[in-house]
PDB file of C-alpha atoms in Angstrom:
ATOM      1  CA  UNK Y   1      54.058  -0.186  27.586  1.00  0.00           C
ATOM      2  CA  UNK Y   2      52.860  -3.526  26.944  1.00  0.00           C
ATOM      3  CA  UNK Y   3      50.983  -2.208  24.065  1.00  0.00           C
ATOM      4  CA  UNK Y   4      54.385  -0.366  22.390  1.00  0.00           C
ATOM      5  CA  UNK Y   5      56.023  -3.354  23.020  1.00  0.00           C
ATOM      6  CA  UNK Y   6      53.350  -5.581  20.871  1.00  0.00           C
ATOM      7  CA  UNK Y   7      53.644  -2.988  18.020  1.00  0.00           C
ATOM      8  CA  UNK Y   8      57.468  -3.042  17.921  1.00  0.00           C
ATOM      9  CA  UNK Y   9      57.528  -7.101  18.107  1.00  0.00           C
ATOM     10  CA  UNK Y  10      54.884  -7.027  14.875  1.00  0.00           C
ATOM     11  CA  UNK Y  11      56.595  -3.999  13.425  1.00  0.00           C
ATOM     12  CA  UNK Y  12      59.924  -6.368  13.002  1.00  0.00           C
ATOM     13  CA  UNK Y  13      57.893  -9.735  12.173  1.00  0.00           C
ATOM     14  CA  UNK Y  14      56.820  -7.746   8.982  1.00  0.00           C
ATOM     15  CA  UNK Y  15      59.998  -6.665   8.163  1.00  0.00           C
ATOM     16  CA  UNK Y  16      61.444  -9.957   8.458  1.00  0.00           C
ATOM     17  CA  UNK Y  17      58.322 -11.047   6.206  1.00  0.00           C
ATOM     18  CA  UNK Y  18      59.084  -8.599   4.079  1.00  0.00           C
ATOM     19  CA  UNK Y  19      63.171  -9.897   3.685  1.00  0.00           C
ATOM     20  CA  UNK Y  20      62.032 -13.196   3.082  1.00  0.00           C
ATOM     21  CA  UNK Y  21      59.927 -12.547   0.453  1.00  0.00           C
ATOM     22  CA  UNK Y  22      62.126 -10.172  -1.598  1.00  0.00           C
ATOM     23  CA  UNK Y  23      64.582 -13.120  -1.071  1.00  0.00           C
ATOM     24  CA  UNK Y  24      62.656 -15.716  -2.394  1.00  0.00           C
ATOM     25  CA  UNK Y  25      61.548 -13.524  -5.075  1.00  0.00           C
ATOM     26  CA  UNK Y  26      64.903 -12.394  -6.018  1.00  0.00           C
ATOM     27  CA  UNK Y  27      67.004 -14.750  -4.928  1.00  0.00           C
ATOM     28  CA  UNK Y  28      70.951 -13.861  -3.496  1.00  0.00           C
ATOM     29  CA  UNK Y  29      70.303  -9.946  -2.634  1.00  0.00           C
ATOM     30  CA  UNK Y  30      72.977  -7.590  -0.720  1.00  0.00           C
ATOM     31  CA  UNK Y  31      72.218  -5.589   2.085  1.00  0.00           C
ATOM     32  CA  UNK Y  32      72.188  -1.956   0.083  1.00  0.00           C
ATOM     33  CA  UNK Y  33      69.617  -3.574  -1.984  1.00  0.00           C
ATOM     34  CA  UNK Y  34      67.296  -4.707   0.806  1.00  0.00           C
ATOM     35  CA  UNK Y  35      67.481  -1.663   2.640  1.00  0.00           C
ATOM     36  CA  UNK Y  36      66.489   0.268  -0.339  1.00  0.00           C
ATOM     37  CA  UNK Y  37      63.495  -2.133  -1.163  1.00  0.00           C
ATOM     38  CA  UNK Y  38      62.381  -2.168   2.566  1.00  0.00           C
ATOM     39  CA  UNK Y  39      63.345   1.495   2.756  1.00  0.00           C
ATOM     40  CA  UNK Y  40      65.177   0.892   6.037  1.00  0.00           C
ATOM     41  CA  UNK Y  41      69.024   2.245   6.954  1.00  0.00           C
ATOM     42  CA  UNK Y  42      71.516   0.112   6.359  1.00  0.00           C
ATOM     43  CA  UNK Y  43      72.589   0.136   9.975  1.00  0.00           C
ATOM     44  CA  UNK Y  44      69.291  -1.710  10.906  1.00  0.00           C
ATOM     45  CA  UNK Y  45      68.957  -4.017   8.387  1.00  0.00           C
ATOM     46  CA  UNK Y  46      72.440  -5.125   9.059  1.00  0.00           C
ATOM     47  CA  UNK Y  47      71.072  -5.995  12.541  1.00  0.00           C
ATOM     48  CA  UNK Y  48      67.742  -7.772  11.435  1.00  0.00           C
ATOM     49  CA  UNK Y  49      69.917 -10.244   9.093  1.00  0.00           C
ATOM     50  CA  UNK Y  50      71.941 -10.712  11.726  1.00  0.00           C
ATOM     51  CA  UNK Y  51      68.858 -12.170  13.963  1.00  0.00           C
ATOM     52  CA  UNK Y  52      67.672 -13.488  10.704  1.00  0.00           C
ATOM     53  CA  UNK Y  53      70.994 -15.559  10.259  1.00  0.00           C
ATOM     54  CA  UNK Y  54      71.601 -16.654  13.889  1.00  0.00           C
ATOM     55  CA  UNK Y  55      68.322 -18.419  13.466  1.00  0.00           C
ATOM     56  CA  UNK Y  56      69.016 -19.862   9.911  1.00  0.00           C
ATOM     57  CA  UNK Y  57      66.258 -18.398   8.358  1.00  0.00           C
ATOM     58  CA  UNK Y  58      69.006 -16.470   6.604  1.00  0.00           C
ATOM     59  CA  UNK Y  59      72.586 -17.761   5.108  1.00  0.00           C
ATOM     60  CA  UNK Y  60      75.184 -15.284   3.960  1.00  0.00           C
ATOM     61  CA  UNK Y  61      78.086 -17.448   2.570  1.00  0.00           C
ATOM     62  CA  UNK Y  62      80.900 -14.911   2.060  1.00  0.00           C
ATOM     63  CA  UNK Y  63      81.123 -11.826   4.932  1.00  0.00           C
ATOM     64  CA  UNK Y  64      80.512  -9.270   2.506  1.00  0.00           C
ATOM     65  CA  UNK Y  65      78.681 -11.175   0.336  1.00  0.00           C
ATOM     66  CA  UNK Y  66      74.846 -11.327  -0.595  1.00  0.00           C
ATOM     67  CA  UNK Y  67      72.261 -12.990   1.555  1.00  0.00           C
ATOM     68  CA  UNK Y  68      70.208 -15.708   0.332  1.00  0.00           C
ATOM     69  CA  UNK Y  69      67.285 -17.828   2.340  1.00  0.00           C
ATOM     70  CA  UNK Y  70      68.536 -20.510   4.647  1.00  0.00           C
ATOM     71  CA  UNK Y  71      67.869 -24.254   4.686  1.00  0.00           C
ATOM     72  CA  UNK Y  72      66.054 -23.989   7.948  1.00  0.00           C
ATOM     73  CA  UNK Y  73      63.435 -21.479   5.903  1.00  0.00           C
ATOM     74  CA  UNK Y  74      63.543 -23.615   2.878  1.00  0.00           C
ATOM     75  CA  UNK Y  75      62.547 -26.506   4.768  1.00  0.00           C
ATOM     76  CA  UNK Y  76      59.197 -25.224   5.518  1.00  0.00           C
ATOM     77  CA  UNK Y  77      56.201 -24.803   3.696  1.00  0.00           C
ATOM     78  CA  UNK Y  78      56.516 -25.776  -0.141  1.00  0.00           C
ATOM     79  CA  UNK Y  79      59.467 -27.575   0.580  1.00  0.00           C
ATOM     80  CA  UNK Y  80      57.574 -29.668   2.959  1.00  0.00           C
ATOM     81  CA  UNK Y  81      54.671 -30.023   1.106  1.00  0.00           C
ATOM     82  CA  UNK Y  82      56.749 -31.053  -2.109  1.00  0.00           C
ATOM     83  CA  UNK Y  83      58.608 -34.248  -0.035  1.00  0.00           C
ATOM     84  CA  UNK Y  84      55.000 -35.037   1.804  1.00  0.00           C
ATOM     85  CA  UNK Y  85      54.817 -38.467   0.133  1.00  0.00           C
ATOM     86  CA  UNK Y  86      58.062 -39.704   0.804  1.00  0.00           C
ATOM     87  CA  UNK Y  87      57.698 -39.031   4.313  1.00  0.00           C
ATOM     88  CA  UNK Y  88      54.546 -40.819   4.503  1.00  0.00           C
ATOM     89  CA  UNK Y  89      55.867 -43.801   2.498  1.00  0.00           C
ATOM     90  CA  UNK Y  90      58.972 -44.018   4.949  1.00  0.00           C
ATOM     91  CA  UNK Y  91      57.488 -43.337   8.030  1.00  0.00           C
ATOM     92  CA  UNK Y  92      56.665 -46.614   9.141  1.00  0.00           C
ATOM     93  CA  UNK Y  93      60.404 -48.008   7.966  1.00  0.00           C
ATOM     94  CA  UNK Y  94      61.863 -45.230  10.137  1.00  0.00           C
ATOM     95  CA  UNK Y  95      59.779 -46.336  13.142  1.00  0.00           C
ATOM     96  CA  UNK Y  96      60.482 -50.523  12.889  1.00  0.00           C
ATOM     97  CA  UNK Y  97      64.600 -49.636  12.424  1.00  0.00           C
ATOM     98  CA  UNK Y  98      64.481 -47.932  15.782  1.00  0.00           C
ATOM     99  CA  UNK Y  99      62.160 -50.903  17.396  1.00  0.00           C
ATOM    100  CA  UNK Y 100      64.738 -53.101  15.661  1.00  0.00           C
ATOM    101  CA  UNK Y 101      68.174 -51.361  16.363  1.00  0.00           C
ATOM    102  CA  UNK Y 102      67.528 -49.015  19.279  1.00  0.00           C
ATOM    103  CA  UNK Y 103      68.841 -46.343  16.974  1.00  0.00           C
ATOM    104  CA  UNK Y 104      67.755 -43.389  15.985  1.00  0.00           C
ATOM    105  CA  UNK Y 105      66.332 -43.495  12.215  1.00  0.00           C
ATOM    106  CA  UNK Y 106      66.459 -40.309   9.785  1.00  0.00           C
ATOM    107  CA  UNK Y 107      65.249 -39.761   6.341  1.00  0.00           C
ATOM    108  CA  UNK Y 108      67.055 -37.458   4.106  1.00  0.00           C
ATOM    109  CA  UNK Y 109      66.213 -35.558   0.664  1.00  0.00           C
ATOM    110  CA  UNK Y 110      68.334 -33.837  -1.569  1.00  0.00           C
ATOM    111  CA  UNK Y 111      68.406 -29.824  -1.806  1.00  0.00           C
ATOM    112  CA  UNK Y 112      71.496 -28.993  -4.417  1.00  0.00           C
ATOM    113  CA  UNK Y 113      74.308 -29.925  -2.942  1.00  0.00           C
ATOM    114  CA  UNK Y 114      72.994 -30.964   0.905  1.00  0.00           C
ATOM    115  CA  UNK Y 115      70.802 -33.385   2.214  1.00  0.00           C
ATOM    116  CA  UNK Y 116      68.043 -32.203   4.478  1.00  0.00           C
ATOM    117  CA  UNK Y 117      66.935 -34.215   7.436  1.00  0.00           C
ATOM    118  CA  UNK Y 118      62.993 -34.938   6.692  1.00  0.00           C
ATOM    119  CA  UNK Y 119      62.316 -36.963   9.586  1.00  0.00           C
ATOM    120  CA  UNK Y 120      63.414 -38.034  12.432  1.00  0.00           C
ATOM    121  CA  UNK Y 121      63.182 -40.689  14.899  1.00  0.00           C
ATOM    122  CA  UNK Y 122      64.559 -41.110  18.073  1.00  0.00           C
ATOM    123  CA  UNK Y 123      66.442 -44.446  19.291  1.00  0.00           C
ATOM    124  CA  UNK Y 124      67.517 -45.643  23.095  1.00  0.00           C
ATOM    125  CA  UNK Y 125      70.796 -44.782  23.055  1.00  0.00           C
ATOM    126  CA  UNK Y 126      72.951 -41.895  22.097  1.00  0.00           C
ATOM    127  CA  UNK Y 127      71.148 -38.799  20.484  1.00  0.00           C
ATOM    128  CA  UNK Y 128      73.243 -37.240  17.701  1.00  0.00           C
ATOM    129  CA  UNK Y 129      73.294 -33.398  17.599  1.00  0.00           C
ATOM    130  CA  UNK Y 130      74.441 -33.334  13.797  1.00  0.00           C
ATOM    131  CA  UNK Y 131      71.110 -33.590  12.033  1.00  0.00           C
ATOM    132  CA  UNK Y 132      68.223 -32.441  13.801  1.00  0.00           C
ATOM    133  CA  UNK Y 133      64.998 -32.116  12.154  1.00  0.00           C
ATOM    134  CA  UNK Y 134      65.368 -29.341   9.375  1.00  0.00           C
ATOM    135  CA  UNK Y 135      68.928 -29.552   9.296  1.00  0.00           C
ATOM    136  CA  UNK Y 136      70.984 -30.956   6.585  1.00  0.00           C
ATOM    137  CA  UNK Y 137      75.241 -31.907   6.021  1.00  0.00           C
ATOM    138  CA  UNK Y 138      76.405 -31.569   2.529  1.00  0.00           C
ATOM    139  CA  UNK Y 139      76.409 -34.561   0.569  1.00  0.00           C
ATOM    140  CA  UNK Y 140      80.223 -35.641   0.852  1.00  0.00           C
ATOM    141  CA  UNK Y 141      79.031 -36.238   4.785  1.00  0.00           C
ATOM    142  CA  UNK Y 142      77.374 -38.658   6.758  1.00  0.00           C
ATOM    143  CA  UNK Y 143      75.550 -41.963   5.624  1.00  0.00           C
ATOM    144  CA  UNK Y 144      72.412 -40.341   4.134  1.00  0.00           C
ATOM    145  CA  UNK Y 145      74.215 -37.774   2.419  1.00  0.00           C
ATOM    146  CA  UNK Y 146      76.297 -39.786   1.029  1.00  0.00           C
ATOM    147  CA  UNK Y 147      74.044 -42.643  -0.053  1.00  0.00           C
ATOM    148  CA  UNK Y 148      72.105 -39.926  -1.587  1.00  0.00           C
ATOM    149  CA  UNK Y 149      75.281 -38.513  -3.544  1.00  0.00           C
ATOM    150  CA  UNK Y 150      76.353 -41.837  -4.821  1.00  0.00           C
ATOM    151  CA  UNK Y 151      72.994 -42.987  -6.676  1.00  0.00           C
ATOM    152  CA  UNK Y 152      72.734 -39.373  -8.686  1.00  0.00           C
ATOM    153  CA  UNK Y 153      73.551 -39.098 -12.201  1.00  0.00           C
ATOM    154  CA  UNK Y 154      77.486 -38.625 -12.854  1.00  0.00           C
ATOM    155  CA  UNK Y 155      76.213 -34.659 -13.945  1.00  0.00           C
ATOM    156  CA  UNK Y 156      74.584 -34.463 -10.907  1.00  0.00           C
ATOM    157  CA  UNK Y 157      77.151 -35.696  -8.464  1.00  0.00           C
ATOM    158  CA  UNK Y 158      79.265 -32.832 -10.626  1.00  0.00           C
ATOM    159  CA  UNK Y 159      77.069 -30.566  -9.756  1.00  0.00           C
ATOM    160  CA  UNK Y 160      76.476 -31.054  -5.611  1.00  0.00           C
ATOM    161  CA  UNK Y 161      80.056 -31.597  -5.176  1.00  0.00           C
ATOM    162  CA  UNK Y 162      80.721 -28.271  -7.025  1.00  0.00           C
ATOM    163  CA  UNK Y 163      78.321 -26.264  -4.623  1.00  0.00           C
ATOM    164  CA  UNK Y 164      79.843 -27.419  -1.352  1.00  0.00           C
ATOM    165  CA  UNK Y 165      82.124 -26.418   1.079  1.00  0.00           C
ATOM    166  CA  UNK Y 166      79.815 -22.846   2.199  1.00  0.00           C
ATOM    167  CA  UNK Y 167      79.239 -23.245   5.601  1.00  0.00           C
ATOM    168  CA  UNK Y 168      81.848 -23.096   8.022  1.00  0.00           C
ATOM    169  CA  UNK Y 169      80.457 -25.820  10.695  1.00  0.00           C
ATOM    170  CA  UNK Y 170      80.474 -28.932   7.768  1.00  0.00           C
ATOM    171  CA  UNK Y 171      82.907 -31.360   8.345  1.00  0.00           C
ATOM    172  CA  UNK Y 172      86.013 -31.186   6.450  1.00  0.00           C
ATOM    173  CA  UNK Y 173      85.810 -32.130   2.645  1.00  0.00           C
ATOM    174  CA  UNK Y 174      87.366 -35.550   1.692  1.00  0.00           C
ATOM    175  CA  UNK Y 175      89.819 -35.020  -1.423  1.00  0.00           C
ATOM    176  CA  UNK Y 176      88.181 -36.186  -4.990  1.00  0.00           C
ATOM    177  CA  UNK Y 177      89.939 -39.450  -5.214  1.00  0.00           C
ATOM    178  CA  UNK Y 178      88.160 -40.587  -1.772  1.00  0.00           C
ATOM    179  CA  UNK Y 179      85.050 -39.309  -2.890  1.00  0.00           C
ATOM    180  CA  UNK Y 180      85.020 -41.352  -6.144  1.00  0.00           C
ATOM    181  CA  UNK Y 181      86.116 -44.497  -4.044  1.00  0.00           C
ATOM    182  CA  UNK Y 182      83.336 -43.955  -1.767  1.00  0.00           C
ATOM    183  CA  UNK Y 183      80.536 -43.412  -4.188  1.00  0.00           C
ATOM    184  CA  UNK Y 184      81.895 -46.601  -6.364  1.00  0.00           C
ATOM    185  CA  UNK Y 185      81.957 -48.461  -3.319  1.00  0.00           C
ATOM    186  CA  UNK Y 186      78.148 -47.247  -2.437  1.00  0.00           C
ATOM    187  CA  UNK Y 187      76.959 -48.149  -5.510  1.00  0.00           C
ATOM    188  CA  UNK Y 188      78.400 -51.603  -5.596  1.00  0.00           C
ATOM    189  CA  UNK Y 189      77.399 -53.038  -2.200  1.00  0.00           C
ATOM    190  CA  UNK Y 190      73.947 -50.337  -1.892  1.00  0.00           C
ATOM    191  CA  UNK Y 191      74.407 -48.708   0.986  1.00  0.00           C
ATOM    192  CA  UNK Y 192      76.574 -46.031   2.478  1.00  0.00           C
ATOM    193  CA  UNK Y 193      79.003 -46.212   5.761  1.00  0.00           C
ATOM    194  CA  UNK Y 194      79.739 -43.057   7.958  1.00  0.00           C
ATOM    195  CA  UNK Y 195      82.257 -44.085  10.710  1.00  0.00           C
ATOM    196  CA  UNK Y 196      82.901 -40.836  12.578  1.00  0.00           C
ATOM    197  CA  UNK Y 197      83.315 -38.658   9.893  1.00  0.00           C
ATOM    198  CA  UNK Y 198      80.281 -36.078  11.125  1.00  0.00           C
ATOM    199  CA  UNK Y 199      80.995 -37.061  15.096  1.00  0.00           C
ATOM    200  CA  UNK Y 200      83.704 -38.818  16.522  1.00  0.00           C
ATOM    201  CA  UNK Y 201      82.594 -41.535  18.172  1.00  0.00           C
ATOM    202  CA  UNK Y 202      78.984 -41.771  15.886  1.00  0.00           C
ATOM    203  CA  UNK Y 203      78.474 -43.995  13.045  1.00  0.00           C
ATOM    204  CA  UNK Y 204      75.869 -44.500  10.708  1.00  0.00           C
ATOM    205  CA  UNK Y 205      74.532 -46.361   7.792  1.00  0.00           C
ATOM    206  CA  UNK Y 206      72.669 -45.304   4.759  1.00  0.00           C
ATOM    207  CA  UNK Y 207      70.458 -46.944   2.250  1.00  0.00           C
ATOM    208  CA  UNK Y 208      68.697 -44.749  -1.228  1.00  0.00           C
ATOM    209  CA  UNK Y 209      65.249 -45.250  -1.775  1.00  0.00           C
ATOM    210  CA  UNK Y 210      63.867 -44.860  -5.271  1.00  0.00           C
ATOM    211  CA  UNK Y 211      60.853 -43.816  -6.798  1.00  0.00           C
ATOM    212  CA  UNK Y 212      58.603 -44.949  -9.520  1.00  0.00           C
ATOM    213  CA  UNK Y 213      61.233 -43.719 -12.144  1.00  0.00           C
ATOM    214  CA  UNK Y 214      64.136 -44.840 -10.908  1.00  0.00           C
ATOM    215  CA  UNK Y 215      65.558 -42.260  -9.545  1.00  0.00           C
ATOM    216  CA  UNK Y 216      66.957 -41.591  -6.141  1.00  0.00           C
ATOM    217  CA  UNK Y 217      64.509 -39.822  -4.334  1.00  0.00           C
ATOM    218  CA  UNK Y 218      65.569 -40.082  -0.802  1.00  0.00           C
ATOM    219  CA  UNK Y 219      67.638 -41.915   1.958  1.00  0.00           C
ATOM    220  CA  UNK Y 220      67.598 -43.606   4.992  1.00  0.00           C
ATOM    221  CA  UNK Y 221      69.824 -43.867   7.745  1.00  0.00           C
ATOM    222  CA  UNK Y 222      70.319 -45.044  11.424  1.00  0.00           C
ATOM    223  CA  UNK Y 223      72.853 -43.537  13.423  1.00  0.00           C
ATOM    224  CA  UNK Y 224      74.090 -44.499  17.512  1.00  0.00           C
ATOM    225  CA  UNK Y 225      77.410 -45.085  19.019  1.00  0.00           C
ATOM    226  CA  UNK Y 226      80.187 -47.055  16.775  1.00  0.00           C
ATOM    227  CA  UNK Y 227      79.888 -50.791  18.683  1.00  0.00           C
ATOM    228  CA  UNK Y 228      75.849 -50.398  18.185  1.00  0.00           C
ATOM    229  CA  UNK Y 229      75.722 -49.849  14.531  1.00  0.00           C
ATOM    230  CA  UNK Y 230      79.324 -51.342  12.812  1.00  0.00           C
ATOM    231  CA  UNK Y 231      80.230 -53.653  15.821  1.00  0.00           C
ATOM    232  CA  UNK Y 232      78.733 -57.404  16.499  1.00  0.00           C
ATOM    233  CA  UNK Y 233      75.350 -56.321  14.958  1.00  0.00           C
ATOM    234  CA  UNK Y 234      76.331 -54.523  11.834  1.00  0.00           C
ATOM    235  CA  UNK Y 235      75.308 -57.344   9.438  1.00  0.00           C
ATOM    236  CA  UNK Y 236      72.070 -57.183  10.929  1.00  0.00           C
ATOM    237  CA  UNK Y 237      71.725 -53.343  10.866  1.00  0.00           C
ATOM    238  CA  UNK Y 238      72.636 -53.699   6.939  1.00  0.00           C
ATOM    239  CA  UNK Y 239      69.947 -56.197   6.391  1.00  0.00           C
ATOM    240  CA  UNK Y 240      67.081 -54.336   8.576  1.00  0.00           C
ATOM    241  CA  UNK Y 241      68.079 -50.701   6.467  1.00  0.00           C
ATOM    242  CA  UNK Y 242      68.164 -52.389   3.589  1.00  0.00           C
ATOM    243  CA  UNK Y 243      65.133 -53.734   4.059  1.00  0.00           C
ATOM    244  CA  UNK Y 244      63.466 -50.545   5.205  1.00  0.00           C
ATOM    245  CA  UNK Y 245      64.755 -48.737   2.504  1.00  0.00           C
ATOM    246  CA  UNK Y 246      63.409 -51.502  -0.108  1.00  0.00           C
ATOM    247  CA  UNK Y 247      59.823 -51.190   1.731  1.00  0.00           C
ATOM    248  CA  UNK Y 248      59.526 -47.615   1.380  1.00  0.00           C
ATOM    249  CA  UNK Y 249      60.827 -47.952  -2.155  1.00  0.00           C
ATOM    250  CA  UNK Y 250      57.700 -49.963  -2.836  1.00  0.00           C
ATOM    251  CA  UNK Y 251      55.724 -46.992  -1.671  1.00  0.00           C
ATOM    252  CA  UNK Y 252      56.354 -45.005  -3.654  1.00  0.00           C
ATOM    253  CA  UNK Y 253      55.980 -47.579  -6.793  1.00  0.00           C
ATOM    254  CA  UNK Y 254      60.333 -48.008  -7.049  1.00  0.00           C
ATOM    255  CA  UNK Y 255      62.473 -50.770  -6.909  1.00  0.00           C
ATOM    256  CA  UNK Y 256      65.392 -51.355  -4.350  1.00  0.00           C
ATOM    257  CA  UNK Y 257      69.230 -52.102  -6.670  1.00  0.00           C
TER     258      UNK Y 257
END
């Protein structure tokens, strides 16, 4: 039994091997199409995206729509390997914010039109569910996202904000005017507020860190309770993120605005 049982588990991690790859081959595919390339009926593949999606290895936009691979899959391997350097040359940044602030430090990279959470480190106070490790907010949301979305190109900002709004869960989309405000207000003081815009009661701060070109090439953030980050201490928390985002730009041979 224990033996059937073995064969059946492997028997479906190939299959979902095999989805994933035709996916990343192939990009958006619909569910006729990968049962005919994995020559399975349609019934069961419609069950193994299912498990594939609940998991976010898997996104499917639009209910009848085609699937596509999820940020939690794209976050692995190359994706990973691509960002290594960054992560390195903000590790240390992210680790003296939370000895300095108590709260918990993130980086963030772009990925089209969302920013995915890099790294991670946890403060002493509240623990925000929003962005975990892996995950990622579309770039309207949040302090990283949005310090991220700010310091792109104008076509490139044209680009993420014409992507978003696919996933149910992200917070509600702010109307153009108050996005324009926000990113001319970003650029002009360098650094990005969140103020309970992801979770009530949560607010963050977000600072772009550049690389040898330039360009914007990541962000940090640090995120606790509303009185720890924007209350008596928020001039401080500016000046430390600030900071930490101008050391890391150093790293990796930029220059902080």
């Amino acid at each position: 039994m224990d033996r059937d049982r073995d064969a059946g588990g492997l028997e479906l991690i190939s299959k979902a091997g095999a989805v994933l790859e035709i996916l990343e081959a192939s990009g958006p595919t619909g569910a006729a199409e990968l049962a005919a390339a994995l020559g399975e009926p349609l019934s069961s593949v419609y069950r193994l995206m299912q498990s594939l999606t609940a998991i976010g290895w898997v996104d499917r936009p639009a209910k009848r729509g085609p699937y596509r691979l999820g940020l939690t899959w794209m976050t692995i391997g190359g994706f990973l390997e691509d960002h290594l350097d960054i992560r390195e040359a903000c590790l240390p940044a992210l680790r003296s914010l939370v000895a300095t602030t108590g709260a918990t430090s993130f980086l963030c990279v772009r990925r089209g039109s969302r920013a995915v959470c890099l790294e991670r480190v946890e403060g002493i106070s509240v623990q925000s569910l929003a962005m975990q490790l892996g995950g990622s907010l579309p770039l309207y949301a949040g302090a990283a996202p949005r310090a991220l979305l700010a310091f792109l190109s104008h076509a490139e900002q044209e680009d993420a904000l014409a992507e978003t709004g696919l996933f149910r869960e992200d917070p509600p989309r702010p109307g153009a005017a108050a996005i324009d405000s926000d990113i001319t207000r970003t650029r002009a003081q360098g650094f990005a507020v969140s103020d309970g815009d992801v979770t009530p009661g949560v607010a963050a701060l977000g600072a772009p860190v550049f690389n040898h070109r330039g360009e914007v090439e990541g962000a940090l953030s640090i995120s606790g309770l509303t009185a720890q980050v924007l209350g008596a201490e928020v001039d401080r928390n500016v000046a430390l993120l600030r900071q930490a985002a101008a050391e890391s730009s150093a790293a990796l041979g930029g220059e902080q605005l």
